[in-house]
Coordinates of C-alpha atoms and ligand atoms in Angstrom, one line a residue:
M1 CA 63.7 51.7 -23.1
R2 CA 65.9 49.5 -20.8
R3 CA 66.9 46.1 -22.0
L4 CA 65.9 43.3 -19.6
T5 CA 68.8 41.9 -17.7
S6 CA 69.3 38.2 -17.3
L7 CA 68.3 38.7 -13.6
D8 CA 65.1 40.3 -14.7
S9 CA 64.3 37.6 -17.2
L10 CA 64.9 35.0 -14.5
A11 CA 62.7 36.9 -12.1
L12 CA 59.9 37.2 -14.7
L13 CA 60.0 33.6 -15.3
I14 CA 59.7 32.9 -11.7
A15 CA 57.0 35.4 -11.4
F16 CA 54.9 34.2 -14.2
G17 CA 55.8 30.6 -14.2
F18 CA 53.3 29.9 -11.5
G19 CA 49.6 30.5 -10.9
A20 CA 46.9 31.0 -13.4
C21 CA 47.9 34.5 -14.4
E22 CA 49.0 35.2 -17.9
P23 CA 51.6 37.9 -18.0
R24 CA 49.8 39.7 -20.8
G25 CA 52.9 40.7 -22.5
G26 CA 54.8 41.4 -19.3
S27 CA 58.1 40.2 -20.6
S28 CA 58.0 42.3 -23.8
G29 CA 57.6 46.1 -24.2
S30 CA 59.1 48.5 -21.7
A31 CA 60.7 47.2 -18.4
V32 CA 57.9 45.9 -16.3
V33 CA 60.1 45.7 -13.3
R34 CA 62.8 47.9 -12.0
D35 CA 66.1 46.4 -10.5
S36 CA 65.1 47.7 -7.1
L37 CA 61.9 45.8 -7.1
V38 CA 63.7 42.7 -8.3
A39 CA 66.1 43.1 -5.4
R40 CA 63.3 43.6 -2.9
T41 CA 61.4 40.5 -4.1
S42 CA 64.1 38.2 -2.8
G43 CA 62.6 34.9 -2.8
S44 CA 58.9 35.6 -2.9
V45 CA 57.0 34.0 -5.8
Y46 CA 53.8 35.0 -7.4
R47 CA 51.4 32.3 -6.6
V48 CA 47.6 32.2 -6.7
P49 CA 46.5 30.0 -3.8
A50 CA 44.0 27.2 -4.8
D51 CA 40.5 27.3 -3.6
S52 CA 41.3 23.8 -2.0
E53 CA 43.7 25.7 0.3
I54 CA 40.7 27.5 1.9
P55 CA 40.3 25.8 5.3
K56 CA 36.9 24.3 6.1
D57 CA 36.4 26.2 9.4
A58 CA 35.5 29.6 10.6
V59 CA 38.5 31.2 9.0
G60 CA 37.6 29.5 5.7
A61 CA 34.1 31.0 5.9
S62 CA 35.6 34.4 6.5
I63 CA 38.0 34.2 3.5
R64 CA 35.0 33.2 1.3
R65 CA 32.8 36.0 2.5
G66 CA 35.7 38.5 2.0
R67 CA 36.2 37.4 -1.5
A68 CA 32.4 37.8 -2.0
L69 CA 32.6 41.4 -0.7
L70 CA 35.3 42.3 -3.2
V71 CA 32.8 41.4 -6.0
D72 CA 29.4 42.4 -4.6
T73 CA 30.8 45.4 -2.9
K74 CA 27.9 47.7 -3.6
D75 CA 25.1 45.2 -3.0
S76 CA 26.7 44.0 0.2
L77 CA 27.8 47.4 1.6
P78 CA 25.5 50.0 0.2
D79 CA 26.3 52.5 2.9
H80 CA 30.0 52.4 2.0
V81 CA 30.0 52.6 -1.7
G82 CA 29.2 55.9 -3.5
N83 CA 29.7 54.9 -7.1
H84 CA 29.1 52.0 -9.6
L85 CA 32.4 50.3 -9.0
R86 CA 33.2 47.1 -7.0
C87 CA 36.7 46.2 -5.7
V88 CA 37.4 43.9 -8.5
S89 CA 36.8 46.5 -11.1
C90 CA 40.4 47.5 -10.6
H91 CA 41.8 44.5 -8.5
L92 CA 41.2 42.2 -11.5
D93 CA 40.3 38.6 -11.4
L94 CA 39.5 38.7 -7.7
G95 CA 42.7 40.4 -6.9
T96 CA 44.8 37.8 -8.5
R97 CA 45.7 39.1 -12.0
A98 CA 49.4 39.9 -12.2
N99 CA 49.8 43.5 -13.1
G100 CA 46.1 44.1 -12.6
L101 CA 46.4 45.7 -9.2
S102 CA 47.0 42.3 -7.7
L103 CA 46.5 41.8 -4.0
I104 CA 48.9 38.8 -3.9
G105 CA 51.2 39.3 -0.9
V106 CA 49.4 42.5 0.2
Y107 CA 49.0 41.3 3.8
S108 CA 52.7 41.2 4.2
R109 CA 53.1 44.7 2.8
F110 CA 51.6 46.2 5.8
P111 CA 52.3 48.1 8.2
Q112 CA 53.6 50.6 5.7
Y113 CA 54.6 54.2 5.7
R114 CA 52.7 56.1 3.1
S115 CA 53.6 59.7 2.1
R116 CA 50.0 60.5 1.1
N117 CA 49.0 60.8 4.8
G118 CA 52.5 60.9 6.3
L119 CA 51.7 58.0 8.6
V120 CA 52.5 54.3 9.1
N121 CA 49.4 52.7 7.7
L122 CA 47.8 49.4 8.8
I123 CA 46.2 47.3 6.1
E124 CA 42.8 48.6 7.4
D125 CA 43.7 52.1 6.6
R126 CA 44.6 51.1 3.1
V127 CA 41.3 49.2 2.7
N128 CA 39.4 52.4 3.8
D129 CA 41.4 54.7 1.5
C130 CA 40.0 52.7 -1.4
F131 CA 36.5 52.8 0.1
E132 CA 36.7 56.7 0.4
R133 CA 38.4 57.4 -2.8
S134 CA 38.2 54.5 -5.4
M135 CA 34.6 53.7 -4.3
N136 CA 33.8 57.3 -3.5
G137 CA 32.3 56.1 -0.4
T138 CA 32.7 56.0 3.3
V139 CA 35.1 54.0 5.7
L140 CA 34.2 50.6 7.1
P141 CA 34.3 50.2 10.8
R142 CA 37.7 48.8 11.6
D143 CA 36.8 46.2 14.0
G144 CA 33.5 45.0 12.2
R145 CA 32.9 41.7 10.4
D146 CA 33.2 43.1 7.0
M147 CA 36.7 44.6 7.5
R148 CA 37.7 41.2 9.1
D149 CA 36.5 39.2 6.2
L150 CA 38.0 41.3 3.5
I151 CA 41.4 41.2 5.4
S152 CA 41.0 37.4 5.9
Y153 CA 40.8 37.1 2.1
M154 CA 43.9 39.4 1.7
A155 CA 45.8 37.3 4.1
F156 CA 44.9 34.2 2.2
L157 CA 46.2 35.7 -1.0
S158 CA 49.4 36.3 0.8
R159 CA 50.2 32.9 1.9
G160 CA 53.8 32.0 1.6
V161 CA 54.8 35.7 0.9
A162 CA 57.1 37.0 3.5
P163 CA 57.3 40.5 4.6
P164 CA 58.0 43.2 3.1
G165 CA 55.7 41.4 0.7
M166 CA 57.2 42.5 -2.6
V167 CA 56.3 40.1 -5.4
L168 CA 56.7 40.7 -9.1
G169 CA 53.3 41.4 -10.6
A170 CA 51.8 42.8 -7.5
N171 CA 51.3 46.6 -7.3
V172 CA 51.2 48.9 -10.4
S173 CA 53.9 48.1 -13.1
N174 CA 56.6 50.6 -13.3
M175 CA 56.5 52.4 -16.7
T176 CA 58.8 55.3 -17.8
P177 CA 56.4 58.3 -17.5
L178 CA 55.6 59.8 -20.8
R179 CA 53.8 63.0 -21.8
A180 CA 50.1 62.2 -22.6
D181 CA 48.3 63.6 -25.6
P182 CA 44.6 63.4 -24.7
A183 CA 43.7 64.3 -28.4
R184 CA 45.4 61.2 -29.6
G185 CA 44.0 59.4 -26.6
Q186 CA 40.5 60.3 -27.8
T187 CA 40.9 58.4 -31.0
I188 CA 42.3 55.4 -29.2
F189 CA 39.4 55.5 -26.8
A190 CA 36.7 55.5 -29.6
E191 CA 38.6 52.6 -31.4
T192 CA 39.4 50.5 -28.3
C193 CA 37.4 51.4 -25.2
V194 CA 34.0 52.4 -26.2
R195 CA 32.6 49.0 -26.9
C196 CA 32.7 48.1 -23.2
H197 CA 33.0 51.5 -21.4
G198 CA 30.5 53.3 -23.5
P199 CA 31.0 56.4 -25.7
N200 CA 31.0 58.8 -22.8
G201 CA 32.9 56.7 -20.3
E202 CA 29.5 56.1 -18.6
G203 CA 29.8 52.3 -18.4
T204 CA 27.8 49.5 -20.1
V205 CA 26.7 46.0 -19.0
L206 CA 30.2 44.9 -20.0
A207 CA 32.3 47.4 -17.9
K208 CA 32.0 50.2 -15.3
P209 CA 32.3 53.9 -15.7
L210 CA 35.5 55.6 -16.3
W211 CA 34.6 59.2 -15.5
G212 CA 31.5 61.0 -14.4
P213 CA 29.4 61.0 -11.2
H214 CA 29.6 57.1 -10.8
S215 CA 33.4 56.7 -11.2
F216 CA 36.2 56.8 -8.8
N217 CA 36.9 60.2 -7.3
I218 CA 39.7 62.7 -7.9
G219 CA 41.6 61.4 -4.8
A220 CA 41.9 57.9 -5.9
G221 CA 45.1 56.4 -7.1
M222 CA 43.5 55.6 -10.5
A223 CA 43.0 59.3 -10.9
R224 CA 46.6 59.7 -11.3
L225 CA 48.3 59.4 -14.8
R226 CA 51.1 57.1 -13.6
T227 CA 48.7 54.5 -12.1
A228 CA 46.1 54.6 -14.8
A229 CA 48.5 54.3 -17.7
P230 CA 50.2 51.0 -16.7
F231 CA 46.9 49.6 -15.5
I232 CA 45.4 50.3 -18.9
R233 CA 48.5 49.2 -20.8
Y234 CA 48.7 45.7 -19.2
N235 CA 45.0 45.1 -18.8
M236 CA 42.8 46.9 -21.3
P237 CA 40.9 45.9 -23.4
N238 CA 40.1 43.4 -20.8
D239 CA 39.4 40.6 -23.3
R240 CA 42.6 40.7 -25.3
A241 CA 46.4 40.5 -25.1
V242 CA 48.2 43.7 -24.6
V243 CA 47.5 45.9 -27.8
L244 CA 48.5 49.3 -26.7
T245 CA 52.0 50.8 -26.8
D246 CA 53.2 52.7 -23.8
Q247 CA 52.6 56.1 -25.5
Q248 CA 49.0 55.0 -26.4
A249 CA 48.4 53.9 -22.8
F250 CA 49.5 57.3 -21.6
D251 CA 47.4 59.0 -24.3
V252 CA 44.2 57.2 -23.6
A253 CA 44.8 57.5 -19.8
G254 CA 45.2 61.2 -20.3
F255 CA 42.0 61.3 -22.2
V256 CA 40.1 59.4 -19.5
L257 CA 41.5 61.5 -16.8
S258 CA 40.8 64.9 -18.6
H259 CA 37.1 64.4 -17.7
P260 CA 35.2 65.5 -14.6
R261 CA 34.7 63.0 -11.7
P262 CA 33.4 63.2 -8.1
D263 CA 35.5 65.4 -5.9
F264 CA 37.2 64.3 -2.7
K265 CA 36.7 66.4 0.4
G266 CA 40.0 67.1 2.1
K267 CA 42.2 66.3 -0.7
E268 CA 44.3 69.5 0.0
N269 CA 45.5 67.8 3.1
D270 CA 47.1 64.8 1.2
W271 CA 51.0 64.6 1.3
P272 CA 51.2 66.6 4.4
N273 CA 55.0 66.7 4.1
G274 CA 54.8 68.5 0.8
D275 CA 56.1 65.6 -1.3
P276 CA 53.1 64.7 -3.7
P277 CA 54.0 62.7 -6.8
P278 CA 54.1 65.0 -10.0
D279 CA 50.9 63.6 -11.5
V280 CA 48.6 64.4 -8.7
A281 CA 45.7 66.4 -10.3
Y282 CA 45.1 68.8 -7.4
P283 CA 47.1 71.3 -5.4
T284 CA 48.0 70.2 -1.8
R285 CA 48.5 72.7 1.1
A286 CA 51.8 71.4 2.1
S287 CA 53.3 71.5 -1.4
V288 CA 51.9 75.0 -2.2
I289 CA 53.6 76.1 0.9
K290 CA 56.9 74.5 -0.2
A291 CA 56.7 75.4 -3.9
K292 CA 55.8 79.0 -3.5
P293 CA 59.2 80.7 -3.6
A294 CA 60.3 78.8 -6.7
S295 CA 57.1 78.6 -8.6
A296 CA 55.7 82.0 -8.0
P297 CA 58.7 84.3 -8.4
R298 CA 56.5 87.4 -8.9
T299 CA 55.0 87.2 -5.4
P300 CA 57.6 89.0 -3.2
T301 CA 56.2 87.7 0.2
P302 CA 54.5 84.4 -0.3
S303 CA 51.6 84.2 2.3
R304 CA 52.0 81.2 4.6
R305 CA 48.8 79.7 5.9
Ligands
HEC1 C1 39.2 52.6 -9.1 C2 40.0 51.5 -8.9 C3 40.1 50.9 -7.5 C4 38.9 50.3 -6.9 C5 37.6 50.3 -7.3 C6 39.5 49.7 -5.7 N1 40.9 50.0 -5.6 FE1 42.1 49.3 -4.1 N2 43.7 50.2 -5.1 C7 43.7 50.8 -6.3 C8 44.9 51.5 -6.5 C9 45.4 52.3 -7.8 C10 45.8 51.1 -5.5 C11 47.3 51.4 -5.3 C12 48.1 50.3 -5.8 C13 49.5 50.5 -5.6 O1 50.0 51.3 -4.8 O2 50.3 49.7 -6.2 C14 45.1 50.3 -4.6 C15 45.5 49.7 -3.6 C16 44.7 48.9 -2.6 C17 45.3 48.1 -1.4 C18 46.7 48.1 -1.1 C19 47.5 47.2 -2.1 C20 49.0 47.1 -1.9 O3 49.6 46.3 -2.6 O4 49.5 47.9 -1.1 C21 44.2 47.4 -0.9 C22 44.4 46.5 0.3 C23 43.0 47.8 -1.6 N3 43.3 48.6 -2.6 C24 41.8 47.4 -1.3 C25 40.7 47.6 -2.1 C26 39.3 47.3 -1.6 C27 38.9 46.5 -0.4 C28 38.5 47.8 -2.6 C29 36.9 47.8 -2.5 C30 36.3 48.3 -1.4 C31 39.2 48.4 -3.6 N4 40.6 48.5 -3.2 C32 38.8 49.2 -4.6 C33 42.5 51.0 -7.1 C34 41.3 50.6 -6.8
HEC2 C1 36.2 43.9 -23.5 C2 35.7 45.0 -22.6 C3 36.6 46.0 -22.3 C4 37.2 46.9 -23.1 C5 37.3 47.0 -24.6 C6 37.9 47.9 -22.3 N1 37.7 47.5 -20.9 FE1 38.3 48.6 -19.3 N2 37.4 47.1 -18.0 C7 36.7 46.1 -18.5 C8 36.2 45.3 -17.4 C9 35.3 44.1 -17.4 C10 36.7 46.0 -16.2 C11 36.4 45.5 -14.8 C12 35.0 46.0 -14.4 C13 34.5 45.1 -13.3 O1 34.7 43.9 -13.3 O2 33.8 45.7 -12.4 C14 37.5 47.2 -16.6 C15 38.1 48.1 -15.8 C16 38.7 49.3 -16.3 C17 39.2 50.3 -15.5 C18 39.1 50.3 -13.9 C19 37.7 50.4 -13.4 C20 36.9 51.7 -13.8 O3 35.7 51.5 -14.4 O4 37.4 52.8 -13.8 C21 39.7 51.2 -16.3 C22 40.4 52.5 -15.9 C23 39.5 50.8 -17.6 N3 38.9 49.5 -17.6 C24 40.0 51.5 -18.8 C25 39.8 51.0 -20.1 C26 40.4 51.7 -21.2 C27 41.1 53.0 -21.1 C28 40.1 51.0 -22.3 C29 40.5 51.2 -23.7 C30 41.9 51.2 -23.9 C31 39.3 49.9 -21.8 N4 39.2 49.9 -20.4 C32 38.8 48.9 -22.7 C33 36.4 45.8 -19.9 C34 36.9 46.4 -20.9

C-alpha cells in the first residue's frame, strides 16, 4: 500500500470538496488515485452541476430526457435492453457519484482510443458498448433522438471539464490487483450482499441481478475483476460507508463473477491487437495467436488462423 503524497491529498480535497458526492472513504484505504491520474487531471475539478443550470430551452429538454433514459432505460427503450439493469445500476446517483462509475467529465474524454476494439471511439460508440454488453441489448441508432438526449445529459455533466476530461472520482478507482478467493467471497456475499441482491444474485426489489440471465453479459466491463472489485469496494453495500477491505472486495467480486451470465457474441474479436487486460474472462483470437508460442510449448507448430 502506498502512502498518499501531499499532492494526492490536495487533489483529493479538491476532488471531494465540491458537489454532493461523499468520498465514501476515498481518502483512506488503498491509494484511490495514481500519480499519473493526478498529473492528468491538471485543473479540472469534480463538480456536479446543479439542476438550476439546465437551460430552459430545447437543449434543457434534451438533457432532462437523457437523464430520464438513464433511469428508465428498459421501459423507454425496450428493444435495446436485454436484461433487468438500467444505466444507473452502475453509473450511480444519475452518473454523478464519485467512484461510482461517474459520468462527470465524460463528454470531454472522447474521442478516445480504446484497445478493446483497436479504434478511436466516439462517445456514441461507448454508449452503444454499454447497450450491447452492460445492458445485454442492442445498439441505439447513432443519429436518433435517444442517443442525442443521452449525450446531451453527458455533456451537461461535463460542464467546465476540459479535454482530456480526467477528473478524480470519475472512472473506476485504481486498486492494486489482488488474487480473489471466491470461497471467502461467498461468506462475505451472504453477510453483506444477499439482503439486497438476493441469495442467488437474482436481484430483489432493492437491487438488480448480479449474475444469471438478467445480468450484464460476459463482454461487459463489470465482468472483469479489476472493474468489479473497486466498484464494490467504494459503493457496496449501497446504503453504508465503505465497509469492505480491498481483499474482501476482490474476494466477493471473484465470487460474483464465478457464476454464469449471458454470453456476448463476437467477444473473441475483442482486443484485435492482442493486448487484452489480464482479467478478461474469455480467450480472444488475437491474444491466442500472440501467446501461443510461449503458453503452449508442447505444440511444435502453433496453428495460425
Ligand atoms: C453493468 C454495469 C453497467 C451498466 C448497466 C452500464 N454501464 Fe456504462 N460503463 C460501465 C463500465 C464498467 C464502464 C467503464 C468505466 C471505465 O472505463 O472507467 C462504463 C463506461 C461507460 C461510458 C464511458 C465512461 C467514461 O468515462 O469513459 C459511458 C458513456 C457509459 N458507460 C454509458 C452507459 C449508458 C448510456 C448505459 C445505459 C444504456 C450504461 N452505461 C450502462 C458499466 C455499466
Ligand atoms: C442496501 C442494498 C444493497 C446492498 C446490501 C448491496 N447492494 Fe449492490 N446495489 C444496490 C443498488 C441499489 C444498486 C444499483 C441498482 C439500481 O439502482 O438499479 C446496486 C448495484 C450493484 C452492482 C451493479 C449493478 C448490478 O446489478 O450488477 C453490483 C455489481 C453490486 N451492486 C454488487 C454488490 C455486492 C457484491 C454487494 C455486497 C458486498 C452489494 N452489491 C450489496 C444495493 C445494494
